[in-house]
Amino acid sequence: MNISSIVVQVKPENYDEVKETLEASGKCEYHFGEKEKGKMIVTVEGSGVEEEIEKLVFIQQTKGVLAADMMQTYQEELEGAIKELEEADVVPDMLNMESVDVRDIIYNGDLKKKDFKGGV
């Protein structure tokens, strides 16, 4: 699931009408805004980026909307990948091995693709 926040810019005199239209659309959820500045924050949810983009385009094409831009996004898949990277051992095992002399390591651009003199 993806969730994104969108800043919507409207003329202050169109604020209430646009807010009602967006709330009734079922495409997004209104959270708050400043009528005097013509800005509101909404969120969209989708099973993927494509669905979120469709909803963003709907908002952008809504009568009275001057601009609508995605500001932040949360993706469960991305969060999982970040967590996996954070929990990964960043130091390859070979660098912690007492039997390996660091002078015998030949660097090939990736320590996981190491090559030792004498092999290990």
PDB file of C-alpha atoms in Angstrom:
ATOM      1  CA  MET A   1       0.000   0.000   0.000  1.00  0.00           C
ATOM      2  CA  ASN A   2       1.152   3.542  -0.784  1.00  0.00           C
ATOM      3  CA  ILE A   3       0.050   6.720   0.976  1.00  0.00           C
ATOM      4  CA  SER A   4       0.987  10.195  -0.253  1.00  0.00           C
ATOM      5  CA  SER A   5       0.271  13.733   0.874  1.00  0.00           C
ATOM      6  CA  ILE A   6      -0.661  16.364  -1.677  1.00  0.00           C
ATOM      7  CA  VAL A   7      -0.640  20.143  -1.309  1.00  0.00           C
ATOM      8  CA  VAL A   8      -3.532  21.645  -3.249  1.00  0.00           C
ATOM      9  CA  GLN A   9      -3.513  25.331  -4.212  1.00  0.00           C
ATOM     10  CA  VAL A  10      -6.792  27.123  -4.980  1.00  0.00           C
ATOM     11  CA  LYS A  11      -8.063  30.682  -4.989  1.00  0.00           C
ATOM     12  CA  PRO A  12      -9.421  31.496  -1.525  1.00  0.00           C
ATOM     13  CA  GLU A  13     -12.870  32.196  -2.988  1.00  0.00           C
ATOM     14  CA  ASN A  14     -12.963  28.641  -4.462  1.00  0.00           C
ATOM     15  CA  TYR A  15     -11.672  26.899  -1.323  1.00  0.00           C
ATOM     16  CA  ASP A  16     -14.976  25.618   0.080  1.00  0.00           C
ATOM     17  CA  GLU A  17     -16.253  24.352  -3.280  1.00  0.00           C
ATOM     18  CA  VAL A  18     -13.003  22.503  -4.071  1.00  0.00           C
ATOM     19  CA  LYS A  19     -12.875  21.068  -0.547  1.00  0.00           C
ATOM     20  CA  GLU A  20     -16.435  19.718  -0.906  1.00  0.00           C
ATOM     21  CA  THR A  21     -15.693  18.260  -4.345  1.00  0.00           C
ATOM     22  CA  LEU A  22     -12.551  16.499  -3.151  1.00  0.00           C
ATOM     23  CA  GLU A  23     -14.195  15.149   0.002  1.00  0.00           C
ATOM     24  CA  ALA A  24     -17.154  13.800  -2.003  1.00  0.00           C
ATOM     25  CA  SER A  25     -14.924  12.240  -4.681  1.00  0.00           C
ATOM     26  CA  GLY A  26     -13.726   9.308  -2.595  1.00  0.00           C
ATOM     27  CA  LYS A  27     -10.313   9.773  -4.233  1.00  0.00           C
ATOM     28  CA  CYS A  28      -8.615  11.527  -1.318  1.00  0.00           C
ATOM     29  CA  GLU A  29      -8.983  12.508   2.295  1.00  0.00           C
ATOM     30  CA  TYR A  30      -8.951  16.173   3.346  1.00  0.00           C
ATOM     31  CA  HIS A  31      -6.902  16.895   6.471  1.00  0.00           C
ATOM     32  CA  PHE A  32      -6.522  20.631   6.933  1.00  0.00           C
ATOM     33  CA  GLY A  33      -5.838  23.873   5.144  1.00  0.00           C
ATOM     34  CA  GLU A  34      -5.770  27.651   5.237  1.00  0.00           C
ATOM     35  CA  LYS A  35      -8.672  29.175   3.332  1.00  0.00           C
ATOM     36  CA  GLU A  36      -7.086  32.647   3.375  1.00  0.00           C
ATOM     37  CA  LYS A  37      -3.995  31.297   1.585  1.00  0.00           C
ATOM     38  CA  GLY A  38      -5.951  28.885  -0.613  1.00  0.00           C
ATOM     39  CA  LYS A  39      -3.894  25.866   0.470  1.00  0.00           C
ATOM     40  CA  MET A  40      -5.074  22.482   1.648  1.00  0.00           C
ATOM     41  CA  ILE A  41      -3.483  19.155   2.458  1.00  0.00           C
ATOM     42  CA  VAL A  42      -5.040  15.906   1.292  1.00  0.00           C
ATOM     43  CA  THR A  43      -3.807  12.337   1.215  1.00  0.00           C
ATOM     44  CA  VAL A  44      -4.313   9.613  -1.358  1.00  0.00           C
ATOM     45  CA  GLU A  45      -3.927   5.875  -0.930  1.00  0.00           C
ATOM     46  CA  GLY A  46      -3.300   3.250  -3.536  1.00  0.00           C
ATOM     47  CA  SER A  47      -2.118  -0.277  -4.085  1.00  0.00           C
ATOM     48  CA  GLY A  48       0.687   1.137  -6.211  1.00  0.00           C
ATOM     49  CA  VAL A  49       2.172   4.296  -7.657  1.00  0.00           C
ATOM     50  CA  GLU A  50      -0.074   4.137 -10.735  1.00  0.00           C
ATOM     51  CA  GLU A  51      -3.229   4.366  -8.627  1.00  0.00           C
ATOM     52  CA  GLU A  52      -1.824   7.295  -6.658  1.00  0.00           C
ATOM     53  CA  ILE A  53      -0.887   9.121  -9.868  1.00  0.00           C
ATOM     54  CA  GLU A  54      -4.416   8.609 -11.241  1.00  0.00           C
ATOM     55  CA  LYS A  55      -5.815  10.203  -8.086  1.00  0.00           C
ATOM     56  CA  LEU A  56      -3.303  13.053  -8.267  1.00  0.00           C
ATOM     57  CA  VAL A  57      -4.308  13.762 -11.867  1.00  0.00           C
ATOM     58  CA  PHE A  58      -7.982  13.752 -10.828  1.00  0.00           C
ATOM     59  CA  ILE A  59      -7.207  16.357  -8.157  1.00  0.00           C
ATOM     60  CA  GLN A  60      -5.156  18.451 -10.586  1.00  0.00           C
ATOM     61  CA  GLN A  61      -8.033  18.435 -13.082  1.00  0.00           C
ATOM     62  CA  THR A  62     -10.686  19.324 -10.502  1.00  0.00           C
ATOM     63  CA  LYS A  63     -12.414  22.628 -11.302  1.00  0.00           C
ATOM     64  CA  GLY A  64     -10.897  25.410  -9.188  1.00  0.00           C
ATOM     65  CA  VAL A  65      -7.582  23.685  -8.504  1.00  0.00           C
ATOM     66  CA  LEU A  66      -4.617  25.831  -9.546  1.00  0.00           C
ATOM     67  CA  ALA A  67      -1.948  23.290  -8.622  1.00  0.00           C
ATOM     68  CA  ALA A  68      -1.652  19.981  -6.800  1.00  0.00           C
ATOM     69  CA  ASP A  69       1.717  18.462  -5.999  1.00  0.00           C
ATOM     70  CA  MET A  70       2.753  15.338  -4.141  1.00  0.00           C
ATOM     71  CA  MET A  71       4.915  16.226  -1.171  1.00  0.00           C
ATOM     72  CA  GLN A  72       5.566  13.044   0.791  1.00  0.00           C
ATOM     73  CA  THR A  73       4.988   9.399   0.108  1.00  0.00           C
ATOM     74  CA  TYR A  74       5.087   6.228   2.139  1.00  0.00           C
ATOM     75  CA  GLN A  75       5.511   2.842   0.513  1.00  0.00           C
ATOM     76  CA  GLU A  76       5.380  -0.342   2.553  1.00  0.00           C
ATOM     77  CA  GLU A  77       7.721  -2.115   0.116  1.00  0.00           C
ATOM     78  CA  LEU A  78      10.247   0.694   0.376  1.00  0.00           C
ATOM     79  CA  GLU A  79      10.037   0.710   4.174  1.00  0.00           C
ATOM     80  CA  GLY A  80      10.709  -3.042   4.201  1.00  0.00           C
ATOM     81  CA  ALA A  81      13.732  -2.663   1.952  1.00  0.00           C
ATOM     82  CA  ILE A  82      15.122   0.160   4.091  1.00  0.00           C
ATOM     83  CA  LYS A  83      14.655  -1.923   7.248  1.00  0.00           C
ATOM     84  CA  GLU A  84      16.418  -4.868   5.620  1.00  0.00           C
ATOM     85  CA  LEU A  85      19.372  -2.673   4.647  1.00  0.00           C
ATOM     86  CA  GLU A  86      19.572  -1.149   8.118  1.00  0.00           C
ATOM     87  CA  GLU A  87      19.647  -4.592   9.718  1.00  0.00           C
ATOM     88  CA  ALA A  88      22.199  -6.008   7.265  1.00  0.00           C
ATOM     89  CA  ASP A  89      25.758  -6.586   8.408  1.00  0.00           C
ATOM     90  CA  VAL A  90      27.662  -3.758   6.733  1.00  0.00           C
ATOM     91  CA  VAL A  91      31.070  -5.313   7.432  1.00  0.00           C
ATOM     92  CA  PRO A  92      31.730  -8.432   5.349  1.00  0.00           C
ATOM     93  CA  ASP A  93      32.623 -11.463   7.493  1.00  0.00           C
ATOM     94  CA  MET A  94      36.085 -11.694   5.959  1.00  0.00           C
ATOM     95  CA  LEU A  95      37.100  -8.358   7.487  1.00  0.00           C
ATOM     96  CA  ASN A  96      36.432  -9.770  10.947  1.00  0.00           C
ATOM     97  CA  MET A  97      38.407 -12.969  10.388  1.00  0.00           C
ATOM     98  CA  GLU A  98      41.625 -13.120  12.414  1.00  0.00           C
ATOM     99  CA  SER A  99      43.130 -15.587   9.904  1.00  0.00           C
ATOM    100  CA  VAL A 100      42.960 -13.075   7.022  1.00  0.00           C
ATOM    101  CA  ASP A 101      45.797 -10.597   6.615  1.00  0.00           C
ATOM    102  CA  VAL A 102      44.281  -7.400   5.197  1.00  0.00           C
ATOM    103  CA  ARG A 103      47.404  -6.994   3.006  1.00  0.00           C
ATOM    104  CA  ASP A 104      46.346 -10.145   1.150  1.00  0.00           C
ATOM    105  CA  ILE A 105      42.956  -8.770   0.102  1.00  0.00           C
ATOM    106  CA  ILE A 106      42.622  -7.780  -3.554  1.00  0.00           C
ATOM    107  CA  TYR A 107      39.901  -5.156  -3.919  1.00  0.00           C
ATOM    108  CA  ASN A 108      37.624  -5.685  -6.945  1.00  0.00           C
ATOM    109  CA  GLY A 109      35.155  -2.868  -6.287  1.00  0.00           C
ATOM    110  CA  ASP A 110      32.927  -4.960  -4.028  1.00  0.00           C
ATOM    111  CA  LEU A 111      34.101  -6.636  -0.848  1.00  0.00           C
ATOM    112  CA  LYS A 112      31.450  -9.297  -1.269  1.00  0.00           C
ATOM    113  CA  LYS A 113      33.246 -10.357  -4.477  1.00  0.00           C
ATOM    114  CA  LYS A 114      36.562 -10.690  -2.701  1.00  0.00           C
ATOM    115  CA  ASP A 115      39.606 -12.572  -3.821  1.00  0.00           C
ATOM    116  CA  PHE A 116      42.334 -13.701  -1.419  1.00  0.00           C
ATOM    117  CA  LYS A 117      45.830 -14.874  -2.143  1.00  0.00           C
ATOM    118  CA  GLY A 118      45.706 -18.503  -1.125  1.00  0.00           C
ATOM    119  CA  GLY A 119      41.881 -18.484  -1.130  1.00  0.00           C
ATOM    120  CA  VAL A 120      39.502 -18.634   1.807  1.00  0.00           C
TER     121      VAL A 120
END
